[in-house]
Amino acid sequence: PNIPSVDYARRDAMKVREYLVKTMGYKEGNILELYDEKATVSKIKNTLNRELKRRVTTNSDVFVYFSGHGLPETNANEPYLTTYDVVPENPNDTAYSMKELYGQLESLKARNITVVIDACFSGMSDSDSKRIIPLIKSASPVFLEVSNPLLKIRNSVVFTSSKGKQISSWYHKKQHGLFTYYFLQGLRGKADLDGSGVVTAKGMETYLSQRVPDEAMKLYSREQTPEVMGNKDMIMVKFR
């Protein structure tokens, strides 16, 4: 496509899928997946606006995961998720707006909504964790708190891998995104900080804030600070 590849994005997504089924209790047949060339803007919109909407009820728990590049729209200060067919200079038509994503998820009226984004919106790419290259000229960082209706409702939580000006890094030793690796470790129980047998969004926030910034500084001498917004009391995993 028109942007640098994301080294372990597919592996990250497939491992998250595994955890959704084996650890979080989601039914395998209810998982909708789009990888590589299938993740075009039209297919993403169709999946979220039609297929997901058709399946969700007021008793549904919805979990959305994205690993890839984020992209700022330079004029509107609006964050986008890049698609397989993205044209970086024209994100409005060829990328998927975070505002649209949040609005669509809020309209579902599901019981619980969790969004996990392993991408940065600085307009830069960590192409090989040694060299930082621009995705688009004159890009400025944007912040995911902007126009997020999910944050106004009680049953949602949003995890992002880094703050607006930061780069989201890879963890080559583990063949994962750095944030995703520790997010999965948290789901395994590392984020059950009090030994209660429950991982909450707050516990995950605390665990990620301890591990990700420290590892990013050790590996690349730069800051990466995950953010968590929304209902931090939400239970993510309950161990039996």
mmCIF file of C-alpha atoms in Angstrom:
data_model
loop_
_atom_site.group_PDB
_atom_site.id
_atom_site.type_symbol
_atom_site.label_atom_id
_atom_site.label_comp_id
_atom_site.label_asym_id
_atom_site.label_seq_id
_atom_site.Cartn_x
_atom_site.Cartn_y
_atom_site.Cartn_z
ATOM 1 C CA PRO A 1 0.000 0.000 0.000
ATOM 2 C CA ASN A 2 0.925 3.683 0.278
ATOM 3 C CA ILE A 3 2.510 3.610 3.746
ATOM 4 C CA PRO A 4 5.246 1.654 5.567
ATOM 5 C CA SER A 5 4.289 -1.831 6.709
ATOM 6 C CA VAL A 6 3.490 -2.518 10.340
ATOM 7 C CA ASP A 7 5.811 -5.311 11.368
ATOM 8 C CA TYR A 8 3.706 -7.401 13.728
ATOM 9 C CA ALA A 9 0.188 -6.028 13.292
ATOM 10 C CA ARG A 10 -1.303 -9.245 11.927
ATOM 11 C CA ARG A 11 0.378 -11.343 14.618
ATOM 12 C CA ASP A 12 -0.886 -8.930 17.267
ATOM 13 C CA ALA A 13 -4.465 -9.124 16.017
ATOM 14 C CA MET A 14 -4.422 -12.911 15.781
ATOM 15 C CA LYS A 15 -3.075 -13.216 19.317
ATOM 16 C CA VAL A 16 -5.738 -10.814 20.602
ATOM 17 C CA ARG A 17 -8.321 -13.003 18.880
ATOM 18 C CA GLU A 18 -6.952 -16.026 20.735
ATOM 19 C CA TYR A 19 -7.215 -14.224 24.069
ATOM 20 C CA LEU A 20 -10.751 -13.054 23.329
ATOM 21 C CA VAL A 21 -11.844 -16.676 23.008
ATOM 22 C CA LYS A 22 -9.662 -18.484 25.546
ATOM 23 C CA THR A 23 -9.336 -15.835 28.249
ATOM 24 C CA MET A 24 -12.230 -13.398 27.908
ATOM 25 C CA GLY A 25 -14.960 -15.828 26.909
ATOM 26 C CA TYR A 26 -16.010 -14.457 23.529
ATOM 27 C CA LYS A 27 -17.562 -16.935 21.103
ATOM 28 C CA GLU A 28 -15.272 -17.698 18.180
ATOM 29 C CA GLY A 29 -18.116 -17.424 15.672
ATOM 30 C CA ASN A 30 -18.879 -13.877 16.786
ATOM 31 C CA ILE A 31 -15.436 -12.496 15.953
ATOM 32 C CA LEU A 32 -15.195 -10.356 12.818
ATOM 33 C CA GLU A 33 -11.679 -10.037 11.370
ATOM 34 C CA LEU A 34 -10.074 -7.926 8.660
ATOM 35 C CA TYR A 35 -6.380 -8.413 7.853
ATOM 36 C CA ASP A 36 -4.021 -6.913 5.275
ATOM 37 C CA GLU A 37 -5.645 -6.391 1.858
ATOM 38 C CA LYS A 38 -9.105 -7.094 3.280
ATOM 39 C CA ALA A 39 -8.860 -4.101 5.602
ATOM 40 C CA THR A 40 -9.987 -1.499 3.065
ATOM 41 C CA VAL A 41 -11.976 1.519 4.161
ATOM 42 C CA SER A 42 -15.156 0.204 2.538
ATOM 43 C CA LYS A 43 -14.863 -3.234 4.170
ATOM 44 C CA ILE A 44 -14.138 -1.734 7.568
ATOM 45 C CA LYS A 45 -17.196 0.494 7.326
ATOM 46 C CA ASN A 46 -19.364 -2.385 6.137
ATOM 47 C CA THR A 47 -18.160 -4.617 8.964
ATOM 48 C CA LEU A 48 -18.788 -2.053 11.687
ATOM 49 C CA ASN A 49 -21.870 -0.342 10.292
ATOM 50 C CA ARG A 50 -23.722 -3.441 9.085
ATOM 51 C CA GLU A 51 -22.344 -6.801 10.177
ATOM 52 C CA LEU A 52 -21.527 -5.802 13.754
ATOM 53 C CA LYS A 53 -24.721 -3.809 14.166
ATOM 54 C CA ARG A 54 -26.764 -6.785 13.006
ATOM 55 C CA ARG A 55 -25.241 -9.036 15.689
ATOM 56 C CA VAL A 56 -25.192 -6.745 18.717
ATOM 57 C CA THR A 57 -27.951 -6.627 21.336
ATOM 58 C CA THR A 58 -28.259 -4.802 24.654
ATOM 59 C CA ASN A 59 -26.726 -7.895 26.285
ATOM 60 C CA SER A 60 -23.637 -7.904 24.044
ATOM 61 C CA ASP A 61 -20.057 -7.146 25.029
ATOM 62 C CA VAL A 62 -18.207 -5.510 22.130
ATOM 63 C CA PHE A 63 -14.407 -5.521 21.832
ATOM 64 C CA VAL A 64 -12.654 -3.658 19.006
ATOM 65 C CA TYR A 65 -8.905 -4.011 18.416
ATOM 66 C CA PHE A 66 -6.772 -2.191 15.846
ATOM 67 C CA SER A 67 -3.055 -2.507 15.183
ATOM 68 C CA GLY A 68 -1.531 -0.329 12.488
ATOM 69 C CA HIS A 69 -0.828 3.288 11.670
ATOM 70 C CA GLY A 70 -2.799 6.220 12.931
ATOM 71 C CA LEU A 71 -2.937 9.342 10.818
ATOM 72 C CA PRO A 72 -3.787 12.954 11.614
ATOM 73 C CA GLU A 73 -5.855 15.013 9.193
ATOM 74 C CA THR A 74 -3.760 18.153 9.126
ATOM 75 C CA ASN A 75 -6.544 20.697 8.612
ATOM 76 C CA ALA A 76 -9.253 19.376 10.945
ATOM 77 C CA ASN A 77 -7.022 17.952 13.734
ATOM 78 C CA GLU A 78 -8.979 14.713 13.377
ATOM 79 C CA PRO A 79 -7.441 11.273 14.015
ATOM 80 C CA TYR A 80 -7.822 8.478 11.463
ATOM 81 C CA LEU A 81 -6.975 4.791 11.326
ATOM 82 C CA THR A 82 -5.121 3.875 8.160
ATOM 83 C CA THR A 83 -6.595 1.273 5.829
ATOM 84 C CA TYR A 84 -4.983 -0.987 3.240
ATOM 85 C CA ASP A 85 -5.997 1.405 0.453
ATOM 86 C CA VAL A 86 -5.226 4.633 2.288
ATOM 87 C CA VAL A 87 -3.832 7.692 0.536
ATOM 88 C CA PRO A 88 -2.056 9.536 3.369
ATOM 89 C CA GLU A 89 -2.652 12.937 1.802
ATOM 90 C CA ASN A 90 -6.405 12.236 1.630
ATOM 91 C CA PRO A 91 -7.421 10.534 4.885
ATOM 92 C CA ASN A 92 -10.944 11.943 4.798
ATOM 93 C CA ASP A 93 -11.864 9.647 1.894
ATOM 94 C CA THR A 94 -9.392 6.781 2.235
ATOM 95 C CA ALA A 95 -8.915 6.238 5.996
ATOM 96 C CA TYR A 96 -11.359 5.488 8.804
ATOM 97 C CA SER A 97 -12.188 8.360 11.125
ATOM 98 C CA MET A 98 -11.894 7.731 14.853
ATOM 99 C CA LYS A 99 -14.858 10.037 15.314
ATOM 100 C CA GLU A 100 -16.922 7.801 13.032
ATOM 101 C CA LEU A 101 -15.704 4.676 14.838
ATOM 102 C CA TYR A 102 -16.641 6.012 18.257
ATOM 103 C CA GLY A 103 -19.998 7.291 17.040
ATOM 104 C CA GLN A 104 -20.860 3.970 15.430
ATOM 105 C CA LEU A 105 -19.941 1.999 18.538
ATOM 106 C CA GLU A 106 -21.910 4.326 20.797
ATOM 107 C CA SER A 107 -25.002 3.840 18.630
ATOM 108 C CA LEU A 108 -24.903 0.069 19.200
ATOM 109 C CA LYS A 109 -26.191 0.408 22.782
ATOM 110 C CA ALA A 110 -24.227 -2.689 23.782
ATOM 111 C CA ARG A 111 -23.811 -3.769 27.398
ATOM 112 C CA ASN A 112 -20.057 -3.120 27.409
ATOM 113 C CA ILE A 113 -17.709 -1.652 24.809
ATOM 114 C CA THR A 114 -13.924 -1.974 24.885
ATOM 115 C CA VAL A 115 -11.694 -0.312 22.288
ATOM 116 C CA VAL A 116 -7.965 -1.074 22.087
ATOM 117 C CA ILE A 117 -5.841 0.917 19.629
ATOM 118 C CA ASP A 118 -2.166 0.068 19.094
ATOM 119 C CA ALA A 119 -1.268 2.964 16.822
ATOM 120 C CA CYS A 120 0.174 6.431 17.179
ATOM 121 C CA PHE A 121 -1.298 9.599 15.733
ATOM 122 C CA SER A 122 1.863 11.658 15.505
ATOM 123 C CA GLY A 123 2.012 11.372 11.726
ATOM 124 C CA MET A 124 5.264 9.431 12.045
ATOM 125 C CA SER A 125 6.091 5.759 11.578
ATOM 126 C CA ASP A 126 8.360 3.515 13.620
ATOM 127 C CA SER A 127 9.412 1.642 10.496
ATOM 128 C CA ASP A 128 12.174 -0.442 12.001
ATOM 129 C CA SER A 129 12.446 0.927 15.544
ATOM 130 C CA LYS A 130 15.710 2.573 14.570
ATOM 131 C CA ARG A 131 14.505 5.109 12.035
ATOM 132 C CA ILE A 132 11.446 7.360 12.362
ATOM 133 C CA ILE A 133 9.902 8.418 9.062
ATOM 134 C CA PRO A 134 6.938 10.677 8.273
ATOM 135 C CA LEU A 135 3.687 9.248 6.953
ATOM 136 C CA ILE A 136 2.540 12.636 5.729
ATOM 137 C CA LYS A 137 4.268 15.978 5.351
ATOM 138 C CA SER A 138 3.511 18.707 7.906
ATOM 139 C CA ALA A 139 1.594 16.328 10.150
ATOM 140 C CA SER A 140 0.802 17.351 13.694
ATOM 141 C CA PRO A 141 -0.175 15.056 16.545
ATOM 142 C CA VAL A 142 -3.813 14.747 17.534
ATOM 143 C CA PHE A 143 -5.472 13.410 20.650
ATOM 144 C CA LEU A 144 -8.092 10.685 20.867
ATOM 145 C CA GLU A 145 -10.170 12.485 23.489
ATOM 146 C CA VAL A 146 -11.506 14.714 20.712
ATOM 147 C CA SER A 147 -15.141 14.054 19.722
ATOM 148 C CA ASN A 148 -15.411 10.728 21.521
ATOM 149 C CA PRO A 149 -19.058 10.024 22.436
ATOM 150 C CA LEU A 150 -18.043 6.719 24.023
ATOM 151 C CA LEU A 151 -16.521 8.620 26.930
ATOM 152 C CA LYS A 152 -19.948 10.040 27.795
ATOM 153 C CA ILE A 153 -21.495 6.654 28.533
ATOM 154 C CA ARG A 154 -20.803 4.498 31.561
ATOM 155 C CA ASN A 155 -20.162 1.128 29.957
ATOM 156 C CA SER A 156 -17.142 1.816 27.761
ATOM 157 C CA VAL A 157 -13.376 1.994 28.045
ATOM 158 C CA VAL A 158 -10.762 3.023 25.478
ATOM 159 C CA PHE A 159 -7.105 1.945 25.593
ATOM 160 C CA THR A 160 -4.556 3.669 23.369
ATOM 161 C CA SER A 161 -0.908 2.724 23.043
ATOM 162 C CA SER A 162 0.615 6.194 23.324
ATOM 163 C CA LYS A 163 -0.076 9.873 23.796
ATOM 164 C CA GLY A 164 -0.551 12.155 20.810
ATOM 165 C CA LYS A 165 3.050 13.284 20.295
ATOM 166 C CA GLN A 166 4.616 9.885 20.916
ATOM 167 C CA ILE A 167 5.636 6.973 18.707
ATOM 168 C CA SER A 168 4.112 3.550 19.358
ATOM 169 C CA SER A 169 7.010 1.109 19.220
ATOM 170 C CA TRP A 170 7.530 -2.512 18.272
ATOM 171 C CA TYR A 171 8.901 -5.134 20.631
ATOM 172 C CA HIS A 172 11.047 -7.144 18.221
ATOM 173 C CA LYS A 173 12.231 -9.640 20.822
ATOM 174 C CA LYS A 174 8.623 -10.703 21.418
ATOM 175 C CA GLN A 175 7.439 -10.081 17.823
ATOM 176 C CA HIS A 176 4.602 -7.857 18.999
ATOM 177 C CA GLY A 177 3.729 -4.232 19.332
ATOM 178 C CA LEU A 178 5.195 -3.118 22.657
ATOM 179 C CA PHE A 179 1.813 -1.994 23.971
ATOM 180 C CA THR A 180 -0.046 -5.079 22.730
ATOM 181 C CA TYR A 181 2.503 -7.424 24.282
ATOM 182 C CA TYR A 182 1.965 -5.967 27.734
ATOM 183 C CA PHE A 183 -1.795 -5.653 27.218
ATOM 184 C CA LEU A 184 -1.913 -9.406 26.586
ATOM 185 C CA GLN A 185 0.302 -10.038 29.603
ATOM 186 C CA GLY A 186 -2.181 -8.033 31.626
ATOM 187 C CA LEU A 187 -5.062 -10.178 30.398
ATOM 188 C CA ARG A 188 -3.126 -13.288 31.429
ATOM 189 C CA GLY A 189 -3.246 -12.058 35.009
ATOM 190 C CA LYS A 190 -0.317 -9.671 35.372
ATOM 191 C CA ALA A 191 -2.825 -6.806 35.694
ATOM 192 C CA ASP A 192 -4.567 -8.545 38.609
ATOM 193 C CA LEU A 193 -2.467 -6.489 40.969
ATOM 194 C CA ASP A 194 -4.319 -7.311 44.190
ATOM 195 C CA GLY A 195 -4.664 -11.038 43.560
ATOM 196 C CA SER A 196 -8.460 -10.887 43.565
ATOM 197 C CA GLY A 197 -8.824 -13.034 40.453
ATOM 198 C CA VAL A 198 -10.178 -10.085 38.472
ATOM 199 C CA VAL A 199 -8.553 -7.786 35.904
ATOM 200 C CA THR A 200 -10.253 -4.404 35.722
ATOM 201 C CA ALA A 201 -9.534 -1.556 33.326
ATOM 202 C CA LYS A 202 -7.967 0.310 36.244
ATOM 203 C CA GLY A 203 -5.697 -2.620 37.031
ATOM 204 C CA MET A 204 -4.726 -2.802 33.373
ATOM 205 C CA GLU A 205 -4.001 0.933 33.330
ATOM 206 C CA THR A 206 -1.734 0.616 36.351
ATOM 207 C CA TYR A 207 0.103 -2.386 34.912
ATOM 208 C CA LEU A 208 0.591 -0.792 31.486
ATOM 209 C CA SER A 209 1.814 2.462 33.033
ATOM 210 C CA GLN A 210 4.438 0.484 34.935
ATOM 211 C CA ARG A 211 5.717 -1.625 32.056
ATOM 212 C CA VAL A 212 5.327 0.117 28.692
ATOM 213 C CA PRO A 213 7.068 3.463 29.425
ATOM 214 C CA ASP A 214 9.936 1.678 31.161
ATOM 215 C CA GLU A 215 10.483 -0.772 28.299
ATOM 216 C CA ALA A 216 10.186 1.933 25.617
ATOM 217 C CA MET A 217 12.838 3.988 27.371
ATOM 218 C CA LYS A 218 15.133 0.963 27.760
ATOM 219 C CA LEU A 219 14.785 -0.149 24.149
ATOM 220 C CA TYR A 220 14.572 3.137 22.255
ATOM 221 C CA SER A 221 15.288 5.978 24.701
ATOM 222 C CA ARG A 222 11.937 7.589 24.005
ATOM 223 C CA GLU A 223 8.653 8.018 25.799
ATOM 224 C CA GLN A 224 5.592 5.874 25.185
ATOM 225 C CA THR A 225 2.756 6.324 27.634
ATOM 226 C CA PRO A 226 -0.466 4.333 27.147
ATOM 227 C CA GLU A 227 -3.736 6.064 27.951
ATOM 228 C CA VAL A 228 -6.965 4.664 29.351
ATOM 229 C CA MET A 229 -10.232 6.586 29.134
ATOM 230 C CA GLY A 230 -13.731 5.733 30.260
ATOM 231 C CA ASN A 231 -15.070 3.297 32.859
ATOM 232 C CA LYS A 232 -11.995 2.059 34.684
ATOM 233 C CA ASP A 233 -14.078 -0.157 36.954
ATOM 234 C CA MET A 234 -15.035 -2.355 34.003
ATOM 235 C CA ILE A 235 -14.140 -6.014 34.552
ATOM 236 C CA MET A 236 -12.107 -7.336 31.628
ATOM 237 C CA VAL A 237 -11.230 -10.828 32.868
ATOM 238 C CA LYS A 238 -12.504 -12.867 35.788
ATOM 239 C CA PHE A 239 -10.416 -15.931 36.584
ATOM 240 C CA ARG A 240 -12.190 -19.010 37.910
#
